[in-house]
Amino acid sequence: MVGRESGDEAGMKQGGLLSSGRLAAVPVLMLPVVLGALWLALAPAAVPPRVLVIAGTVAVAWYLLGGMIAGRRLLDQLSVARQVRAARVTLADEPGCAWIVDSEGAIRGQSAPAGRLRDLTGRDAAALLAGHRANPAAAAAALLARVADGRPVQLPLGDGLILDARRIPDSTLQFWRIETPQPEPAATAAGIGLDYRTVPIALLDLDPDGHVLTTNLAAEALLGPIAPGTFLGDLLEGPGRPLGDWLAEVREGRDTGRGEVLQTRTGDVERALQVTLASSPGIDRIVAVLTDVSALKTLEAQFVQSQKMQAIGQLAGGIAHDFNNLLTAITGHCDLLMLRRDNTDPDYADLHQISQNANRAAALVRQLLAFSRKQTLSPEIIDLRHVLSDLSHLLNRLVGERIIVTVTNDPSLRPIRADGRQFEQVLINLAVNARDAMPKGGEIAIRSENVRLRTGLTLEGASIPQGEYVRITVSDQGCGIPPETLDKIFDPFFTTKKQGEGTGLGLSTVYGIVKQTGGYIFCTSTPGEGTIFALYFPAQRPRPAERPAPAAASPASPRSGEDHRRTVLLVEDEAPVRAFAARALRLHGFDVIEADSGERALQILSDAALRVDIFLTDVVMPGLDGPGWVRMALQAREGTRVIFMSGYMDATLSDNNMAIPNALFLPKPFSLSELVATVESHLAGSMAPARPTDGAPPDA
């Protein structure tokens, strides 16, 4: 109880008989009596006795009336004082801010929390509404009147505060209290009952220390049967905050609601669960909400893997561009040296070794490009039955005598569209992988068949749309692949072989070729039993039987009637490659004009009298690239044949540039004989061993 006086003294001072305003009423009531007595004493003798009797009676009556009124006031104030004392007993137990207000709006008492904020004892109740109403006095008077009629009133004050005012029973006093809305307590497991068990969200009801009290059916489906009292940390594990600190934050209301992704420890299937802990004030329990995010984590891992593959692919493409230029120069100059020597020359064997190792390096670059899906492919409609039949003999020699290769083809097998040479590389790599998994021997089974997917197929997180496919399976009886490494087998440079026994590019090359061809590849393996690779390629329509064409005369050279040497405009920014190509072509009777950039080539072609039969150009160069300067040159020299040289294919350049007529593509590195044969055959108008661009040339 707050106040500097107590008991009747405080009550009287705060509006009782001792109040100066109310005490003044007694002298005022006695004044007529005093005046009447003075008049009787000083009245002249001439005043009739009857008048004196009437005046005395009036004075006595007035005196008696004044005493009754003063007594009534005194009794009222004593009653109010008793009511105030009784109300202050209630204030002593009030945990919030509360006040006692009399019927005239004076604050007669306040609770301890209210007194600590501001002592308003003896003040007008309008002070409680200051800052909440524009006219606090009028608002307080209206509130007093409404409550005095016996109607409790709840007056909103803003910021969620409510002034609850009601009349104290059997009293003229009013009890005003500030209230804050309390949130509804969260339902507990016991309060929810059957609904809690059947709700389709996994819930765990925990005690404050993280031990399980109850679970629902959805949680048991994720975690299996859970005994009451099991610690949450024994069910889930993973990185993030220590569980003890997390529970303490929730208990103390410091948790921000941020969940953690944890792994399940129980059950046969490992899952990733998003776990969120929540608690409500006044309830000594914690609710754990579990959400299965395994599929999302799988998608996230696949996205990271695709980003990694893309980054390595870009790196491989950049390496291939520079490396193939070096290999072209090495191989070409080696060929030039070997032209001047025969096999009896003491240096011939060394040159042959240089050439062979350069070819091995070129094969390694091709594997990198196949993995990165930037290798130059020449897709065509092929009959796999013929390819597999021809390849089976090579595979049998490749895997050794302890291993048998069996090939089974569907008699009605549909053709596919792929690069035949690269498809053979896929099967060779898979066969070598199977051979290494069977050091004691076994069988490699290759089977081809038509399949129709009516509703699509999802395997290992990848989806194959519905349609008709040709499926090739390569199975072995080897040691199998452990589950923990199965998802890494297509990663570049990943290998389980000893150092020096493998590059880690075999399966990644297979993956790159299959994907670049538009196919799908999946692997299933059981340790100790073997591995199965399944390849799906879109089936193509069989080609109609071709009628034999009438024999045609051999194509004559476009300028067979002209006696002149053919002129080649060679554009290459790499000086060693340009030097080799120029020497090789001159040795075979061509006139060669060299340029180190596209701008220089256009400057040379500005001479209208200059006759050029063919453009031989690199694709990527500083300034104008190969396709750029060739298009500008063809505007004035329409019909000139073009050969593009490049270290790897960039499909985006091919897709985004218009077609260039009479253009071929010669992949780097190339040998002297390949260069000369390509130029001669293209000038003759026949099909060259190099691949056409199908439009704009590839990037390098």
Short mmCIF file of N, CA and C in Angstrom, two decimals, residues 74-161:
data_model
loop_
_atom_site.label_atom_id
_atom_site.label_comp_id
_atom_site.label_asym_id
_atom_site.label_seq_id
_atom_site.Cartn_x
_atom_site.Cartn_y
_atom_site.Cartn_z
N LEU A 74 -20.25 14.08 8.13
CA LEU A 74 -19.24 13.39 8.89
C LEU A 74 -19.40 11.88 8.79
N LEU A 75 -20.66 11.42 8.86
CA LEU A 75 -20.90 9.99 8.73
C LEU A 75 -20.50 9.48 7.34
N ASP A 76 -20.82 10.29 6.29
CA ASP A 76 -20.44 9.89 4.94
C ASP A 76 -18.93 9.75 4.79
N GLN A 77 -18.20 10.72 5.35
CA GLN A 77 -16.76 10.67 5.23
C GLN A 77 -16.16 9.52 6.00
N LEU A 78 -16.70 9.20 7.12
CA LEU A 78 -16.23 8.06 7.87
C LEU A 78 -16.48 6.76 7.10
N SER A 79 -17.66 6.70 6.42
CA SER A 79 -17.96 5.51 5.62
C SER A 79 -17.00 5.37 4.44
N VAL A 80 -16.71 6.50 3.80
CA VAL A 80 -15.75 6.46 2.68
C VAL A 80 -14.38 6.02 3.17
N ALA A 81 -13.98 6.50 4.33
CA ALA A 81 -12.68 6.13 4.88
C ALA A 81 -12.61 4.63 5.12
N ARG A 82 -13.72 4.06 5.64
CA ARG A 82 -13.73 2.61 5.84
C ARG A 82 -13.65 1.87 4.51
N GLN A 83 -14.36 2.39 3.49
CA GLN A 83 -14.32 1.76 2.17
C GLN A 83 -12.91 1.83 1.56
N VAL A 84 -12.23 2.95 1.76
CA VAL A 84 -10.88 3.11 1.25
C VAL A 84 -9.94 2.10 1.92
N ARG A 85 -10.10 1.94 3.26
CA ARG A 85 -9.25 0.97 3.95
C ARG A 85 -9.48 -0.44 3.40
N ALA A 86 -10.73 -0.80 3.13
CA ALA A 86 -11.04 -2.12 2.61
C ALA A 86 -10.48 -2.30 1.18
N ALA A 87 -10.61 -1.24 0.38
CA ALA A 87 -10.12 -1.34 -0.99
C ALA A 87 -8.61 -1.44 -1.04
N ARG A 88 -7.92 -0.81 -0.07
CA ARG A 88 -6.46 -0.87 -0.08
C ARG A 88 -5.94 -2.27 0.24
N VAL A 89 -6.75 -3.06 0.87
CA VAL A 89 -6.35 -4.45 1.08
C VAL A 89 -6.26 -5.17 -0.26
N THR A 90 -7.22 -4.86 -1.16
CA THR A 90 -7.17 -5.43 -2.52
C THR A 90 -5.98 -4.89 -3.30
N LEU A 91 -5.67 -3.60 -3.14
CA LEU A 91 -4.54 -3.00 -3.84
C LEU A 91 -3.22 -3.64 -3.43
N ALA A 92 -3.12 -4.08 -2.18
CA ALA A 92 -1.87 -4.65 -1.71
C ALA A 92 -1.50 -5.91 -2.47
N ASP A 93 -2.50 -6.65 -2.97
CA ASP A 93 -2.25 -7.90 -3.71
C ASP A 93 -2.29 -7.71 -5.21
N GLU A 94 -2.48 -6.48 -5.68
CA GLU A 94 -2.60 -6.23 -7.11
C GLU A 94 -1.22 -6.24 -7.76
N PRO A 95 -0.97 -7.15 -8.75
CA PRO A 95 0.37 -7.21 -9.36
C PRO A 95 0.61 -6.13 -10.40
N GLY A 96 -0.44 -5.52 -10.90
CA GLY A 96 -0.29 -4.50 -11.93
C GLY A 96 -0.57 -3.12 -11.41
N CYS A 97 -0.74 -2.19 -12.34
CA CYS A 97 -1.01 -0.80 -11.98
C CYS A 97 -2.52 -0.62 -11.79
N ALA A 98 -2.93 -0.19 -10.57
CA ALA A 98 -4.35 -0.01 -10.27
C ALA A 98 -4.51 1.16 -9.30
N TRP A 99 -5.71 1.76 -9.32
CA TRP A 99 -5.99 2.93 -8.49
C TRP A 99 -7.42 2.83 -7.95
N ILE A 100 -7.64 3.48 -6.78
CA ILE A 100 -8.98 3.65 -6.22
C ILE A 100 -9.39 5.10 -6.46
N VAL A 101 -10.56 5.29 -7.06
CA VAL A 101 -11.05 6.63 -7.42
C VAL A 101 -12.41 6.82 -6.75
N ASP A 102 -12.57 7.97 -6.09
CA ASP A 102 -13.88 8.20 -5.46
C ASP A 102 -14.85 8.78 -6.48
N SER A 103 -16.08 9.04 -6.02
CA SER A 103 -17.15 9.45 -6.93
C SER A 103 -16.93 10.84 -7.51
N GLU A 104 -16.05 11.60 -6.89
CA GLU A 104 -15.78 12.94 -7.41
C GLU A 104 -14.52 13.01 -8.26
N GLY A 105 -13.87 11.81 -8.52
CA GLY A 105 -12.74 11.77 -9.42
C GLY A 105 -11.40 11.93 -8.74
N ALA A 106 -11.34 11.86 -7.43
CA ALA A 106 -10.07 11.97 -6.72
C ALA A 106 -9.47 10.57 -6.54
N ILE A 107 -8.17 10.47 -6.75
CA ILE A 107 -7.47 9.20 -6.57
C ILE A 107 -7.19 9.01 -5.09
N ARG A 108 -7.77 7.95 -4.48
CA ARG A 108 -7.69 7.72 -3.05
C ARG A 108 -6.66 6.67 -2.66
N GLY A 109 -6.08 5.97 -3.64
CA GLY A 109 -5.06 4.96 -3.35
C GLY A 109 -4.53 4.37 -4.66
N GLN A 110 -3.40 3.69 -4.55
CA GLN A 110 -2.78 3.11 -5.73
C GLN A 110 -1.99 1.87 -5.33
N SER A 111 -1.78 0.97 -6.31
CA SER A 111 -1.02 -0.25 -6.06
C SER A 111 0.47 0.06 -6.02
N ALA A 112 1.23 -0.90 -5.50
CA ALA A 112 2.67 -0.68 -5.39
C ALA A 112 3.33 -0.48 -6.76
N PRO A 113 3.02 -1.30 -7.80
CA PRO A 113 3.65 -1.03 -9.11
C PRO A 113 3.30 0.33 -9.65
N ALA A 114 2.05 0.80 -9.43
CA ALA A 114 1.67 2.13 -9.90
C ALA A 114 2.43 3.21 -9.17
N GLY A 115 2.63 2.99 -7.83
CA GLY A 115 3.35 3.99 -7.04
C GLY A 115 4.80 4.09 -7.44
N ARG A 116 5.39 2.95 -7.86
CA ARG A 116 6.79 3.00 -8.28
C ARG A 116 6.95 3.79 -9.57
N LEU A 117 5.92 3.75 -10.42
CA LEU A 117 6.00 4.53 -11.66
C LEU A 117 5.76 6.01 -11.40
N ARG A 118 4.70 6.32 -10.62
CA ARG A 118 4.35 7.73 -10.37
C ARG A 118 3.33 7.80 -9.23
N ASP A 119 3.60 8.62 -8.25
CA ASP A 119 2.69 8.75 -7.11
C ASP A 119 1.58 9.75 -7.47
N LEU A 120 0.34 9.21 -7.63
CA LEU A 120 -0.80 10.05 -8.01
C LEU A 120 -1.82 10.18 -6.90
N THR A 121 -1.47 9.77 -5.68
CA THR A 121 -2.43 9.85 -4.57
C THR A 121 -2.83 11.30 -4.35
N GLY A 122 -4.18 11.54 -4.27
CA GLY A 122 -4.70 12.88 -4.07
C GLY A 122 -4.88 13.66 -5.35
N ARG A 123 -4.38 13.12 -6.48
CA ARG A 123 -4.53 13.80 -7.75
C ARG A 123 -5.87 13.48 -8.38
N ASP A 124 -6.23 14.28 -9.39
CA ASP A 124 -7.47 14.01 -10.11
C ASP A 124 -7.26 12.83 -11.06
N ALA A 125 -8.30 12.02 -11.25
CA ALA A 125 -8.20 10.84 -12.10
C ALA A 125 -7.91 11.19 -13.55
N ALA A 126 -8.12 12.44 -13.94
CA ALA A 126 -7.81 12.85 -15.30
C ALA A 126 -6.33 12.66 -15.62
N ALA A 127 -5.49 12.61 -14.55
CA ALA A 127 -4.06 12.43 -14.78
C ALA A 127 -3.77 11.07 -15.40
N LEU A 128 -4.65 10.08 -15.17
CA LEU A 128 -4.44 8.76 -15.74
C LEU A 128 -4.68 8.73 -17.25
N LEU A 129 -5.43 9.68 -17.76
CA LEU A 129 -5.76 9.72 -19.18
C LEU A 129 -4.93 10.73 -19.95
N ALA A 130 -4.06 11.44 -19.24
CA ALA A 130 -3.21 12.41 -19.93
C ALA A 130 -2.29 11.69 -20.90
N GLY A 131 -2.23 12.18 -22.13
CA GLY A 131 -1.43 11.55 -23.16
C GLY A 131 -2.18 10.49 -23.95
N HIS A 132 -3.36 10.09 -23.45
CA HIS A 132 -4.16 9.09 -24.15
C HIS A 132 -5.44 9.68 -24.74
N ARG A 133 -5.85 10.82 -24.24
CA ARG A 133 -7.04 11.51 -24.74
C ARG A 133 -6.73 12.98 -24.92
N ALA A 134 -7.40 13.59 -25.91
CA ALA A 134 -7.17 15.02 -26.17
C ALA A 134 -7.66 15.87 -25.01
N ASN A 135 -8.79 15.50 -24.39
CA ASN A 135 -9.34 16.24 -23.24
C ASN A 135 -9.46 15.26 -22.08
N PRO A 136 -8.39 15.09 -21.30
CA PRO A 136 -8.40 14.08 -20.23
C PRO A 136 -9.50 14.33 -19.19
N ALA A 137 -9.76 15.59 -18.85
CA ALA A 137 -10.75 15.89 -17.81
C ALA A 137 -12.14 15.45 -18.25
N ALA A 138 -12.52 15.78 -19.48
CA ALA A 138 -13.84 15.40 -19.97
C ALA A 138 -13.96 13.88 -20.09
N ALA A 139 -12.89 13.24 -20.54
CA ALA A 139 -12.92 11.78 -20.68
C ALA A 139 -13.04 11.12 -19.32
N ALA A 140 -12.34 11.67 -18.30
CA ALA A 140 -12.42 11.09 -16.95
C ALA A 140 -13.81 11.28 -16.36
N ALA A 141 -14.43 12.46 -16.58
CA ALA A 141 -15.77 12.71 -16.05
C ALA A 141 -16.79 11.77 -16.67
N ALA A 142 -16.67 11.56 -18.01
CA ALA A 142 -17.59 10.64 -18.67
C ALA A 142 -17.40 9.21 -18.17
N LEU A 143 -16.16 8.83 -17.93
CA LEU A 143 -15.90 7.48 -17.44
C LEU A 143 -16.45 7.31 -16.03
N LEU A 144 -16.27 8.32 -15.18
CA LEU A 144 -16.80 8.27 -13.81
C LEU A 144 -18.31 8.07 -13.82
N ALA A 145 -18.99 8.81 -14.71
CA ALA A 145 -20.45 8.75 -14.76
C ALA A 145 -20.92 7.38 -15.21
N ARG A 146 -20.27 6.81 -16.20
CA ARG A 146 -20.69 5.50 -16.71
C ARG A 146 -20.47 4.42 -15.66
N VAL A 147 -19.31 4.48 -14.98
CA VAL A 147 -19.02 3.45 -13.98
C VAL A 147 -19.93 3.62 -12.77
N ALA A 148 -20.26 4.87 -12.42
CA ALA A 148 -21.12 5.12 -11.26
C ALA A 148 -22.49 4.47 -11.44
N ASP A 149 -22.92 4.28 -12.69
CA ASP A 149 -24.21 3.64 -12.94
C ASP A 149 -24.13 2.12 -12.79
N GLY A 150 -22.95 1.62 -12.43
CA GLY A 150 -22.81 0.18 -12.23
C GLY A 150 -22.34 -0.59 -13.45
N ARG A 151 -21.93 0.10 -14.53
CA ARG A 151 -21.51 -0.57 -15.75
C ARG A 151 -19.98 -0.59 -15.83
N PRO A 152 -19.35 -1.77 -15.85
CA PRO A 152 -17.89 -1.80 -16.02
C PRO A 152 -17.53 -1.33 -17.43
N VAL A 153 -16.44 -0.63 -17.53
CA VAL A 153 -16.01 -0.04 -18.80
C VAL A 153 -14.55 -0.45 -19.06
N GLN A 154 -14.26 -0.84 -20.31
CA GLN A 154 -12.88 -1.10 -20.75
C GLN A 154 -12.54 -0.07 -21.81
N LEU A 155 -11.61 0.80 -21.47
CA LEU A 155 -11.26 1.93 -22.33
C LEU A 155 -9.89 1.68 -22.96
N PRO A 156 -9.81 1.50 -24.30
CA PRO A 156 -8.50 1.31 -24.95
C PRO A 156 -7.66 2.57 -24.81
N LEU A 157 -6.37 2.37 -24.47
CA LEU A 157 -5.45 3.50 -24.31
C LEU A 157 -4.38 3.53 -25.41
N GLY A 158 -4.34 2.51 -26.28
CA GLY A 158 -3.28 2.42 -27.29
C GLY A 158 -2.14 1.55 -26.82
N ASP A 159 -1.32 1.09 -27.83
CA ASP A 159 -0.18 0.22 -27.55
C ASP A 159 -0.60 -1.06 -26.85
N GLY A 160 -1.85 -1.49 -27.07
CA GLY A 160 -2.32 -2.73 -26.47
C GLY A 160 -2.77 -2.60 -25.03
N LEU A 161 -2.76 -1.37 -24.48
CA LEU A 161 -3.16 -1.17 -23.08
C LEU A 161 -4.66 -0.89 -23.00
#
